[in-house]
JSON list of C-alpha atoms in Angstrom, two decimals:
[
{"chain": "A", "resi": 1, "resn": "UNK", "atom": "CA", "xyz": [0.07, -0.10, 0.06]},
{"chain": "A", "resi": 2, "resn": "UNK", "atom": "CA", "xyz": [2.82, 2.43, -0.80]},
{"chain": "A", "resi": 3, "resn": "UNK", "atom": "CA", "xyz": [3.65, 4.30, -3.78]},
{"chain": "A", "resi": 4, "resn": "UNK", "atom": "CA", "xyz": [1.32, 7.42, -3.09]},
{"chain": "A", "resi": 5, "resn": "UNK", "atom": "CA", "xyz": [2.63, 10.93, -3.72]},
{"chain": "A", "resi": 6, "resn": "UNK", "atom": "CA", "xyz": [3.76, 12.93, -0.74]},
{"chain": "A", "resi": 7, "resn": "UNK", "atom": "CA", "xyz": [0.89, 15.02, 0.75]},
{"chain": "A", "resi": 8, "resn": "UNK", "atom": "CA", "xyz": [1.44, 18.89, 0.38]},
{"chain": "A", "resi": 9, "resn": "UNK", "atom": "CA", "xyz": [0.09, 21.85, 2.08]},
{"chain": "A", "resi": 10, "resn": "UNK", "atom": "CA", "xyz": [-3.38, 22.76, 1.14]},
{"chain": "A", "resi": 11, "resn": "UNK", "atom": "CA", "xyz": [-3.97, 25.94, -0.93]},
{"chain": "A", "resi": 12, "resn": "UNK", "atom": "CA", "xyz": [-7.06, 27.02, 1.00]},
{"chain": "A", "resi": 13, "resn": "UNK", "atom": "CA", "xyz": [-8.15, 26.30, 4.53]},
{"chain": "A", "resi": 14, "resn": "UNK", "atom": "CA", "xyz": [-11.37, 27.45, 6.27]},
{"chain": "A", "resi": 15, "resn": "UNK", "atom": "CA", "xyz": [-11.18, 30.70, 8.24]},
{"chain": "A", "resi": 16, "resn": "UNK", "atom": "CA", "xyz": [-11.79, 30.46, 11.75]},
{"chain": "A", "resi": 17, "resn": "UNK", "atom": "CA", "xyz": [-15.00, 32.29, 11.37]},
{"chain": "A", "resi": 18, "resn": "UNK", "atom": "CA", "xyz": [-16.01, 29.94, 8.45]},
{"chain": "A", "resi": 19, "resn": "UNK", "atom": "CA", "xyz": [-15.48, 27.04, 10.61]},
{"chain": "A", "resi": 20, "resn": "UNK", "atom": "CA", "xyz": [-17.22, 28.15, 13.68]},
{"chain": "A", "resi": 21, "resn": "UNK", "atom": "CA", "xyz": [-20.22, 29.04, 11.42]},
{"chain": "A", "resi": 22, "resn": "UNK", "atom": "CA", "xyz": [-20.33, 25.92, 9.41]},
{"chain": "A", "resi": 23, "resn": "UNK", "atom": "CA", "xyz": [-19.99, 23.73, 12.92]},
{"chain": "A", "resi": 24, "resn": "UNK", "atom": "CA", "xyz": [-22.28, 26.02, 14.82]},
{"chain": "A", "resi": 25, "resn": "UNK", "atom": "CA", "xyz": [-19.37, 26.68, 17.35]},
{"chain": "A", "resi": 26, "resn": "UNK", "atom": "CA", "xyz": [-18.43, 22.99, 17.28]},
{"chain": "A", "resi": 27, "resn": "UNK", "atom": "CA", "xyz": [-22.04, 21.93, 18.10]},
{"chain": "A", "resi": 28, "resn": "UNK", "atom": "CA", "xyz": [-22.25, 19.94, 14.80]},
{"chain": "A", "resi": 29, "resn": "UNK", "atom": "CA", "xyz": [-18.78, 18.56, 15.45]},
{"chain": "A", "resi": 30, "resn": "UNK", "atom": "CA", "xyz": [-19.48, 17.38, 18.99]},
{"chain": "A", "resi": 31, "resn": "UNK", "atom": "CA", "xyz": [-22.12, 15.00, 19.89]},
{"chain": "A", "resi": 32, "resn": "UNK", "atom": "CA", "xyz": [-21.36, 12.90, 16.76]},
{"chain": "A", "resi": 33, "resn": "UNK", "atom": "CA", "xyz": [-19.53, 9.95, 15.75]},
{"chain": "A", "resi": 34, "resn": "UNK", "atom": "CA", "xyz": [-17.01, 10.59, 12.66]},
{"chain": "A", "resi": 35, "resn": "UNK", "atom": "CA", "xyz": [-16.16, 7.82, 10.59]},
{"chain": "A", "resi": 36, "resn": "UNK", "atom": "CA", "xyz": [-12.65, 8.18, 8.83]},
{"chain": "A", "resi": 37, "resn": "UNK", "atom": "CA", "xyz": [-12.92, 7.04, 5.23]},
{"chain": "A", "resi": 38, "resn": "UNK", "atom": "CA", "xyz": [-9.45, 8.00, 4.07]},
{"chain": "A", "resi": 39, "resn": "UNK", "atom": "CA", "xyz": [-6.02, 9.32, 5.57]},
{"chain": "A", "resi": 40, "resn": "UNK", "atom": "CA", "xyz": [-2.50, 10.40, 4.06]},
{"chain": "A", "resi": 41, "resn": "UNK", "atom": "CA", "xyz": [-1.04, 7.99, 6.45]},
{"chain": "A", "resi": 42, "resn": "UNK", "atom": "CA", "xyz": [-0.19, 4.51, 4.64]},
{"chain": "A", "resi": 43, "resn": "UNK", "atom": "CA", "xyz": [-1.23, 2.19, 7.74]},
{"chain": "A", "resi": 44, "resn": "UNK", "atom": "CA", "xyz": [-4.78, 3.25, 7.60]},
{"chain": "A", "resi": 45, "resn": "UNK", "atom": "CA", "xyz": [-5.23, 1.22, 4.38]},
{"chain": "A", "resi": 46, "resn": "UNK", "atom": "CA", "xyz": [-4.92, -1.68, 6.89]},
{"chain": "A", "resi": 47, "resn": "UNK", "atom": "CA", "xyz": [-7.87, -0.61, 8.79]},
{"chain": "A", "resi": 48, "resn": "UNK", "atom": "CA", "xyz": [-11.51, -1.83, 8.43]},
{"chain": "A", "resi": 49, "resn": "UNK", "atom": "CA", "xyz": [-12.87, 0.33, 11.11]},
{"chain": "A", "resi": 50, "resn": "UNK", "atom": "CA", "xyz": [-11.81, 3.73, 12.12]},
{"chain": "A", "resi": 51, "resn": "UNK", "atom": "CA", "xyz": [-14.38, 5.89, 14.10]},
{"chain": "A", "resi": 52, "resn": "UNK", "atom": "CA", "xyz": [-14.08, 8.81, 16.59]},
{"chain": "A", "resi": 53, "resn": "UNK", "atom": "CA", "xyz": [-17.21, 9.52, 19.02]},
{"chain": "A", "resi": 54, "resn": "UNK", "atom": "CA", "xyz": [-16.67, 13.35, 20.12]},
{"chain": "A", "resi": 55, "resn": "UNK", "atom": "CA", "xyz": [-18.51, 14.40, 23.22]},
{"chain": "A", "resi": 56, "resn": "UNK", "atom": "CA", "xyz": [-18.44, 17.32, 25.77]},
{"chain": "A", "resi": 57, "resn": "UNK", "atom": "CA", "xyz": [-16.60, 16.49, 29.19]},
{"chain": "A", "resi": 58, "resn": "UNK", "atom": "CA", "xyz": [-19.32, 16.20, 31.64]},
{"chain": "A", "resi": 59, "resn": "UNK", "atom": "CA", "xyz": [-20.48, 19.40, 33.15]},
{"chain": "A", "resi": 60, "resn": "UNK", "atom": "CA", "xyz": [-18.95, 21.45, 30.15]},
{"chain": "A", "resi": 61, "resn": "UNK", "atom": "CA", "xyz": [-21.92, 21.48, 27.83]},
{"chain": "A", "resi": 62, "resn": "UNK", "atom": "CA", "xyz": [-23.30, 24.82, 28.74]},
{"chain": "A", "resi": 63, "resn": "UNK", "atom": "CA", "xyz": [-20.10, 26.82, 29.18]},
{"chain": "A", "resi": 64, "resn": "UNK", "atom": "CA", "xyz": [-18.23, 29.25, 27.01]},
{"chain": "A", "resi": 65, "resn": "UNK", "atom": "CA", "xyz": [-16.76, 27.47, 24.07]},
{"chain": "A", "resi": 66, "resn": "UNK", "atom": "CA", "xyz": [-13.12, 28.42, 25.08]},
{"chain": "A", "resi": 67, "resn": "UNK", "atom": "CA", "xyz": [-13.82, 26.97, 28.66]},
{"chain": "A", "resi": 68, "resn": "UNK", "atom": "CA", "xyz": [-15.12, 23.70, 27.51]},
{"chain": "A", "resi": 69, "resn": "UNK", "atom": "CA", "xyz": [-13.22, 20.44, 26.98]},
{"chain": "A", "resi": 70, "resn": "UNK", "atom": "CA", "xyz": [-14.34, 18.03, 24.33]},
{"chain": "A", "resi": 71, "resn": "UNK", "atom": "CA", "xyz": [-13.35, 14.33, 24.46]},
{"chain": "A", "resi": 72, "resn": "UNK", "atom": "CA", "xyz": [-12.35, 12.16, 21.43]},
{"chain": "A", "resi": 73, "resn": "UNK", "atom": "CA", "xyz": [-12.94, 8.23, 21.88]},
{"chain": "A", "resi": 74, "resn": "UNK", "atom": "CA", "xyz": [-11.34, 6.62, 18.89]},
{"chain": "A", "resi": 75, "resn": "UNK", "atom": "CA", "xyz": [-11.50, 3.06, 17.93]},
{"chain": "A", "resi": 76, "resn": "UNK", "atom": "CA", "xyz": [-9.87, 1.15, 15.23]},
{"chain": "A", "resi": 77, "resn": "UNK", "atom": "CA", "xyz": [-9.98, -2.26, 13.90]},
{"chain": "A", "resi": 78, "resn": "UNK", "atom": "CA", "xyz": [-7.38, -3.74, 11.31]},
{"chain": "A", "resi": 79, "resn": "UNK", "atom": "CA", "xyz": [-8.51, -6.21, 8.58]},
{"chain": "A", "resi": 80, "resn": "UNK", "atom": "CA", "xyz": [-6.58, -8.84, 10.57]},
{"chain": "A", "resi": 81, "resn": "UNK", "atom": "CA", "xyz": [-9.02, -7.92, 13.36]},
{"chain": "A", "resi": 82, "resn": "UNK", "atom": "CA", "xyz": [-6.38, -6.23, 15.80]},
{"chain": "A", "resi": 83, "resn": "UNK", "atom": "CA", "xyz": [-8.51, -3.78, 17.82]},
{"chain": "A", "resi": 84, "resn": "UNK", "atom": "CA", "xyz": [-7.01, -0.56, 19.46]},
{"chain": "A", "resi": 85, "resn": "UNK", "atom": "CA", "xyz": [-9.55, 1.21, 21.82]},
{"chain": "A", "resi": 86, "resn": "UNK", "atom": "CA", "xyz": [-7.70, 4.46, 22.58]},
{"chain": "A", "resi": 87, "resn": "UNK", "atom": "CA", "xyz": [-8.04, 6.49, 25.88]},
{"chain": "A", "resi": 88, "resn": "UNK", "atom": "CA", "xyz": [-10.20, 9.52, 25.55]},
{"chain": "A", "resi": 89, "resn": "UNK", "atom": "CA", "xyz": [-8.30, 12.46, 23.78]},
{"chain": "A", "resi": 90, "resn": "UNK", "atom": "CA", "xyz": [-9.19, 15.89, 25.10]},
{"chain": "A", "resi": 91, "resn": "UNK", "atom": "CA", "xyz": [-9.78, 18.54, 22.47]},
{"chain": "A", "resi": 92, "resn": "UNK", "atom": "CA", "xyz": [-9.83, 22.40, 23.13]},
{"chain": "A", "resi": 93, "resn": "UNK", "atom": "CA", "xyz": [-11.29, 25.13, 21.08]},
{"chain": "A", "resi": 94, "resn": "UNK", "atom": "CA", "xyz": [-10.61, 28.97, 21.00]},
{"chain": "A", "resi": 95, "resn": "UNK", "atom": "CA", "xyz": [-11.39, 31.89, 18.80]},
{"chain": "A", "resi": 96, "resn": "UNK", "atom": "CA", "xyz": [-8.34, 30.78, 16.43]},
{"chain": "A", "resi": 97, "resn": "UNK", "atom": "CA", "xyz": [-7.65, 27.48, 17.91]},
{"chain": "A", "resi": 98, "resn": "UNK", "atom": "CA", "xyz": [-8.80, 23.82, 17.70]},
{"chain": "A", "resi": 99, "resn": "UNK", "atom": "CA", "xyz": [-6.12, 21.56, 19.43]},
{"chain": "A", "resi": 100, "resn": "UNK", "atom": "CA", "xyz": [-6.19, 17.90, 20.10]},
{"chain": "A", "resi": 101, "resn": "UNK", "atom": "CA", "xyz": [-4.11, 16.29, 22.86]},
{"chain": "A", "resi": 102, "resn": "UNK", "atom": "CA", "xyz": [-3.37, 12.60, 22.22]},
{"chain": "A", "resi": 103, "resn": "UNK", "atom": "CA", "xyz": [-3.66, 10.55, 25.35]},
{"chain": "A", "resi": 104, "resn": "UNK", "atom": "CA", "xyz": [-0.99, 8.33, 26.57]},
{"chain": "A", "resi": 105, "resn": "UNK", "atom": "CA", "xyz": [-1.98, 5.37, 28.83]},
{"chain": "A", "resi": 106, "resn": "UNK", "atom": "CA", "xyz": [0.70, 4.81, 31.51]},
{"chain": "A", "resi": 107, "resn": "UNK", "atom": "CA", "xyz": [-1.70, 2.20, 33.19]},
{"chain": "A", "resi": 108, "resn": "UNK", "atom": "CA", "xyz": [-1.50, 3.90, 36.45]},
{"chain": "A", "resi": 109, "resn": "UNK", "atom": "CA", "xyz": [-2.72, 7.33, 34.71]},
{"chain": "A", "resi": 110, "resn": "UNK", "atom": "CA", "xyz": [-3.50, 8.63, 31.42]},
{"chain": "A", "resi": 111, "resn": "UNK", "atom": "CA", "xyz": [-1.75, 11.76, 30.39]},
{"chain": "A", "resi": 112, "resn": "UNK", "atom": "CA", "xyz": [-2.20, 14.22, 27.35]},
{"chain": "A", "resi": 113, "resn": "UNK", "atom": "CA", "xyz": [0.98, 16.41, 27.34]},
{"chain": "A", "resi": 114, "resn": "UNK", "atom": "CA", "xyz": [1.21, 17.56, 23.74]},
{"chain": "A", "resi": 115, "resn": "UNK", "atom": "CA", "xyz": [-1.39, 19.47, 21.78]},
{"chain": "A", "resi": 116, "resn": "UNK", "atom": "CA", "xyz": [-1.53, 19.34, 17.97]},
{"chain": "A", "resi": 117, "resn": "UNK", "atom": "CA", "xyz": [-2.98, 22.03, 15.96]},
{"chain": "A", "resi": 118, "resn": "UNK", "atom": "CA", "xyz": [-5.70, 21.07, 13.70]},
{"chain": "A", "resi": 119, "resn": "UNK", "atom": "CA", "xyz": [-6.71, 23.14, 10.68]},
{"chain": "A", "resi": 120, "resn": "UNK", "atom": "CA", "xyz": [-10.11, 22.55, 9.35]},
{"chain": "A", "resi": 121, "resn": "UNK", "atom": "CA", "xyz": [-10.19, 22.34, 5.48]},
{"chain": "A", "resi": 122, "resn": "UNK", "atom": "CA", "xyz": [-13.87, 21.28, 4.83]},
{"chain": "A", "resi": 123, "resn": "UNK", "atom": "CA", "xyz": [-16.92, 20.72, 7.09]},
{"chain": "A", "resi": 124, "resn": "UNK", "atom": "CA", "xyz": [-20.17, 19.30, 5.94]},
{"chain": "A", "resi": 125, "resn": "UNK", "atom": "CA", "xyz": [-23.06, 21.49, 5.58]},
{"chain": "A", "resi": 126, "resn": "UNK", "atom": "CA", "xyz": [-26.16, 20.83, 7.88]},
{"chain": "A", "resi": 127, "resn": "UNK", "atom": "CA", "xyz": [-25.17, 17.52, 9.10]},
{"chain": "A", "resi": 128, "resn": "UNK", "atom": "CA", "xyz": [-24.84, 16.09, 5.82]},
{"chain": "A", "resi": 129, "resn": "UNK", "atom": "CA", "xyz": [-24.02, 12.49, 5.48]},
{"chain": "A", "resi": 130, "resn": "UNK", "atom": "CA", "xyz": [-22.67, 12.80, 1.88]},
{"chain": "A", "resi": 131, "resn": "UNK", "atom": "CA", "xyz": [-20.06, 15.48, 2.46]},
{"chain": "A", "resi": 132, "resn": "UNK", "atom": "CA", "xyz": [-16.40, 15.43, 3.96]},
{"chain": "A", "resi": 133, "resn": "UNK", "atom": "CA", "xyz": [-15.00, 16.83, 7.01]},
{"chain": "A", "resi": 134, "resn": "UNK", "atom": "CA", "xyz": [-11.36, 17.11, 6.32]},
{"chain": "A", "resi": 135, "resn": "UNK", "atom": "CA", "xyz": [-8.65, 18.07, 8.86]},
{"chain": "A", "resi": 136, "resn": "UNK", "atom": "CA", "xyz": [-4.94, 19.11, 8.32]},
{"chain": "A", "resi": 137, "resn": "UNK", "atom": "CA", "xyz": [-2.11, 19.01, 10.69]},
{"chain": "A", "resi": 138, "resn": "UNK", "atom": "CA", "xyz": [1.62, 19.17, 10.60]},
{"chain": "A", "resi": 139, "resn": "UNK", "atom": "CA", "xyz": [3.32, 16.53, 12.96]},
{"chain": "A", "resi": 140, "resn": "UNK", "atom": "CA", "xyz": [6.64, 14.64, 13.10]},
{"chain": "A", "resi": 141, "resn": "UNK", "atom": "CA", "xyz": [7.80, 16.37, 10.09]},
{"chain": "A", "resi": 142, "resn": "UNK", "atom": "CA", "xyz": [4.89, 15.27, 8.11]},
{"chain": "A", "resi": 143, "resn": "UNK", "atom": "CA", "xyz": [1.82, 16.87, 6.41]},
{"chain": "A", "resi": 144, "resn": "UNK", "atom": "CA", "xyz": [-1.23, 14.92, 7.36]},
{"chain": "A", "resi": 145, "resn": "UNK", "atom": "CA", "xyz": [-4.72, 14.70, 6.28]},
{"chain": "A", "resi": 146, "resn": "UNK", "atom": "CA", "xyz": [-7.71, 12.99, 7.67]},
{"chain": "A", "resi": 147, "resn": "UNK", "atom": "CA", "xyz": [-11.13, 12.63, 5.91]},
{"chain": "A", "resi": 148, "resn": "UNK", "atom": "CA", "xyz": [-14.34, 11.88, 8.03]},
{"chain": "A", "resi": 149, "resn": "UNK", "atom": "CA", "xyz": [-17.91, 11.29, 7.30]},
{"chain": "A", "resi": 150, "resn": "UNK", "atom": "CA", "xyz": [-21.15, 11.04, 9.34]},
{"chain": "A", "resi": 151, "resn": "UNK", "atom": "CA", "xyz": [-21.93, 7.66, 7.32]},
{"chain": "A", "resi": 152, "resn": "UNK", "atom": "CA", "xyz": [-19.13, 5.09, 7.21]},
{"chain": "A", "resi": 153, "resn": "UNK", "atom": "CA", "xyz": [-20.81, 3.78, 3.99]},
{"chain": "A", "resi": 154, "resn": "UNK", "atom": "CA", "xyz": [-20.66, 7.02, 1.85]},
{"chain": "A", "resi": 155, "resn": "UNK", "atom": "CA", "xyz": [-21.32, 6.08, -1.77]},
{"chain": "A", "resi": 156, "resn": "UNK", "atom": "CA", "xyz": [-18.38, 6.04, -4.23]},
{"chain": "A", "resi": 157, "resn": "UNK", "atom": "CA", "xyz": [-20.27, 8.56, -6.27]},
{"chain": "A", "resi": 158, "resn": "UNK", "atom": "CA", "xyz": [-20.48, 11.03, -3.46]},
{"chain": "A", "resi": 159, "resn": "UNK", "atom": "CA", "xyz": [-16.89, 10.40, -2.49]},
{"chain": "A", "resi": 160, "resn": "UNK", "atom": "CA", "xyz": [-15.82, 11.20, -6.15]},
{"chain": "A", "resi": 161, "resn": "UNK", "atom": "CA", "xyz": [-17.65, 14.41, -5.70]},
{"chain": "A", "resi": 162, "resn": "UNK", "atom": "CA", "xyz": [-16.06, 15.39, -2.44]},
{"chain": "A", "resi": 163, "resn": "UNK", "atom": "CA", "xyz": [-12.77, 14.59, -3.82]},
{"chain": "A", "resi": 164, "resn": "UNK", "atom": "CA", "xyz": [-13.09, 16.58, -6.75]},
{"chain": "A", "resi": 165, "resn": "UNK", "atom": "CA", "xyz": [-14.34, 19.67, -4.66]},
{"chain": "A", "resi": 166, "resn": "UNK", "atom": "CA", "xyz": [-11.31, 19.07, -2.30]},
{"chain": "A", "resi": 167, "resn": "UNK", "atom": "CA", "xyz": [-9.01, 19.31, -5.27]},
{"chain": "A", "resi": 168, "resn": "UNK", "atom": "CA", "xyz": [-10.74, 22.19, -7.06]},
{"chain": "A", "resi": 169, "resn": "UNK", "atom": "CA", "xyz": [-11.16, 24.38, -3.89]},
{"chain": "A", "resi": 170, "resn": "UNK", "atom": "CA", "xyz": [-8.13, 23.21, -1.65]},
{"chain": "A", "resi": 171, "resn": "UNK", "atom": "CA", "xyz": [-5.71, 21.88, -3.87]},
{"chain": "A", "resi": 172, "resn": "UNK", "atom": "CA", "xyz": [-5.90, 18.50, -2.01]},
{"chain": "A", "resi": 173, "resn": "UNK", "atom": "CA", "xyz": [-5.65, 15.53, -4.22]},
{"chain": "A", "resi": 174, "resn": "UNK", "atom": "CA", "xyz": [-7.34, 12.07, -3.85]},
{"chain": "A", "resi": 175, "resn": "UNK", "atom": "CA", "xyz": [-4.07, 10.24, -4.94]},
{"chain": "A", "resi": 176, "resn": "UNK", "atom": "CA", "xyz": [-2.24, 11.28, -1.60]},
{"chain": "A", "resi": 177, "resn": "UNK", "atom": "CA", "xyz": [-4.83, 9.19, 0.30]},
{"chain": "A", "resi": 178, "resn": "UNK", "atom": "CA", "xyz": [-5.33, 5.77, 1.63]},
{"chain": "A", "resi": 179, "resn": "UNK", "atom": "CA", "xyz": [-8.88, 4.63, 2.14]},
{"chain": "A", "resi": 180, "resn": "UNK", "atom": "CA", "xyz": [-10.38, 2.47, 5.11]},
{"chain": "A", "resi": 181, "resn": "UNK", "atom": "CA", "xyz": [-11.49, -0.69, 4.20]},
{"chain": "A", "resi": 182, "resn": "UNK", "atom": "CA", "xyz": [-15.08, -0.33, 5.36]},
{"chain": "A", "resi": 183, "resn": "UNK", "atom": "CA", "xyz": [-17.19, -3.49, 4.90]},
{"chain": "A", "resi": 184, "resn": "UNK", "atom": "CA", "xyz": [-20.36, -2.87, 2.81]},
{"chain": "A", "resi": 185, "resn": "UNK", "atom": "CA", "xyz": [-22.25, -4.72, 5.50]},
{"chain": "A", "resi": 186, "resn": "UNK", "atom": "CA", "xyz": [-21.05, -2.66, 8.24]},
{"chain": "A", "resi": 187, "resn": "UNK", "atom": "CA", "xyz": [-23.83, -1.74, 10.63]},
{"chain": "A", "resi": 188, "resn": "UNK", "atom": "CA", "xyz": [-23.56, 1.44, 12.74]},
{"chain": "A", "resi": 189, "resn": "UNK", "atom": "CA", "xyz": [-23.06, 0.39, 16.36]},
{"chain": "A", "resi": 190, "resn": "UNK", "atom": "CA", "xyz": [-21.76, -3.00, 15.77]},
{"chain": "A", "resi": 191, "resn": "UNK", "atom": "CA", "xyz": [-18.16, -1.99, 17.12]},
{"chain": "A", "resi": 192, "resn": "UNK", "atom": "CA", "xyz": [-19.32, -0.09, 20.06]},
{"chain": "A", "resi": 193, "resn": "UNK", "atom": "CA", "xyz": [-19.98, 3.19, 18.88]},
{"chain": "A", "resi": 194, "resn": "UNK", "atom": "CA", "xyz": [-23.40, 5.25, 19.76]},
{"chain": "A", "resi": 195, "resn": "UNK", "atom": "CA", "xyz": [-26.00, 5.47, 16.92]},
{"chain": "A", "resi": 196, "resn": "UNK", "atom": "CA", "xyz": [-26.42, 9.28, 17.45]},
{"chain": "A", "resi": 197, "resn": "UNK", "atom": "CA", "xyz": [-25.70, 10.91, 14.29]},
{"chain": "A", "resi": 198, "resn": "UNK", "atom": "CA", "xyz": [-28.55, 13.04, 12.65]},
{"chain": "A", "resi": 199, "resn": "UNK", "atom": "CA", "xyz": [-30.45, 10.77, 9.92]}
]
């Protein structure tokens, strides 16, 4: 699963104003399960399940956005059946900030010492199940993109439209990506995620 061109910087990203308007101040980002359908990291091609459940930390739901903490619970299952159920990763938002803190399980405790700055590229309109949410970050000397949808079984026709839009609007090319091997008979909730996305 190698031989893909190296990902480059996007030509255009969402402004923070656009991101918070499209996401309704993150309310349409949090309280959802996001299904990864593609990523520029080669090892994602070996996954058949990759989802993230985003939810507000208990007691934070009514607070000002900058004072809230979101938690991201991620689960992956490889094509050979290896399950990785990650600790909750804290996520913080701000006027011009969207940072994720990867959690490290030390067995006696879980720490999240380093924040990764996420740059939103695209965000689906009105909880659309046929549009991409695309995040970009730079980490460990690499340029990385993650593509999520609210429906793990987004059609190839809709994927094609979204990838064309991504290239035309943002200069991000489909050939940079490795796609998750979602099974066509996958049932939402079958690997432990809540069935909470708007229908």
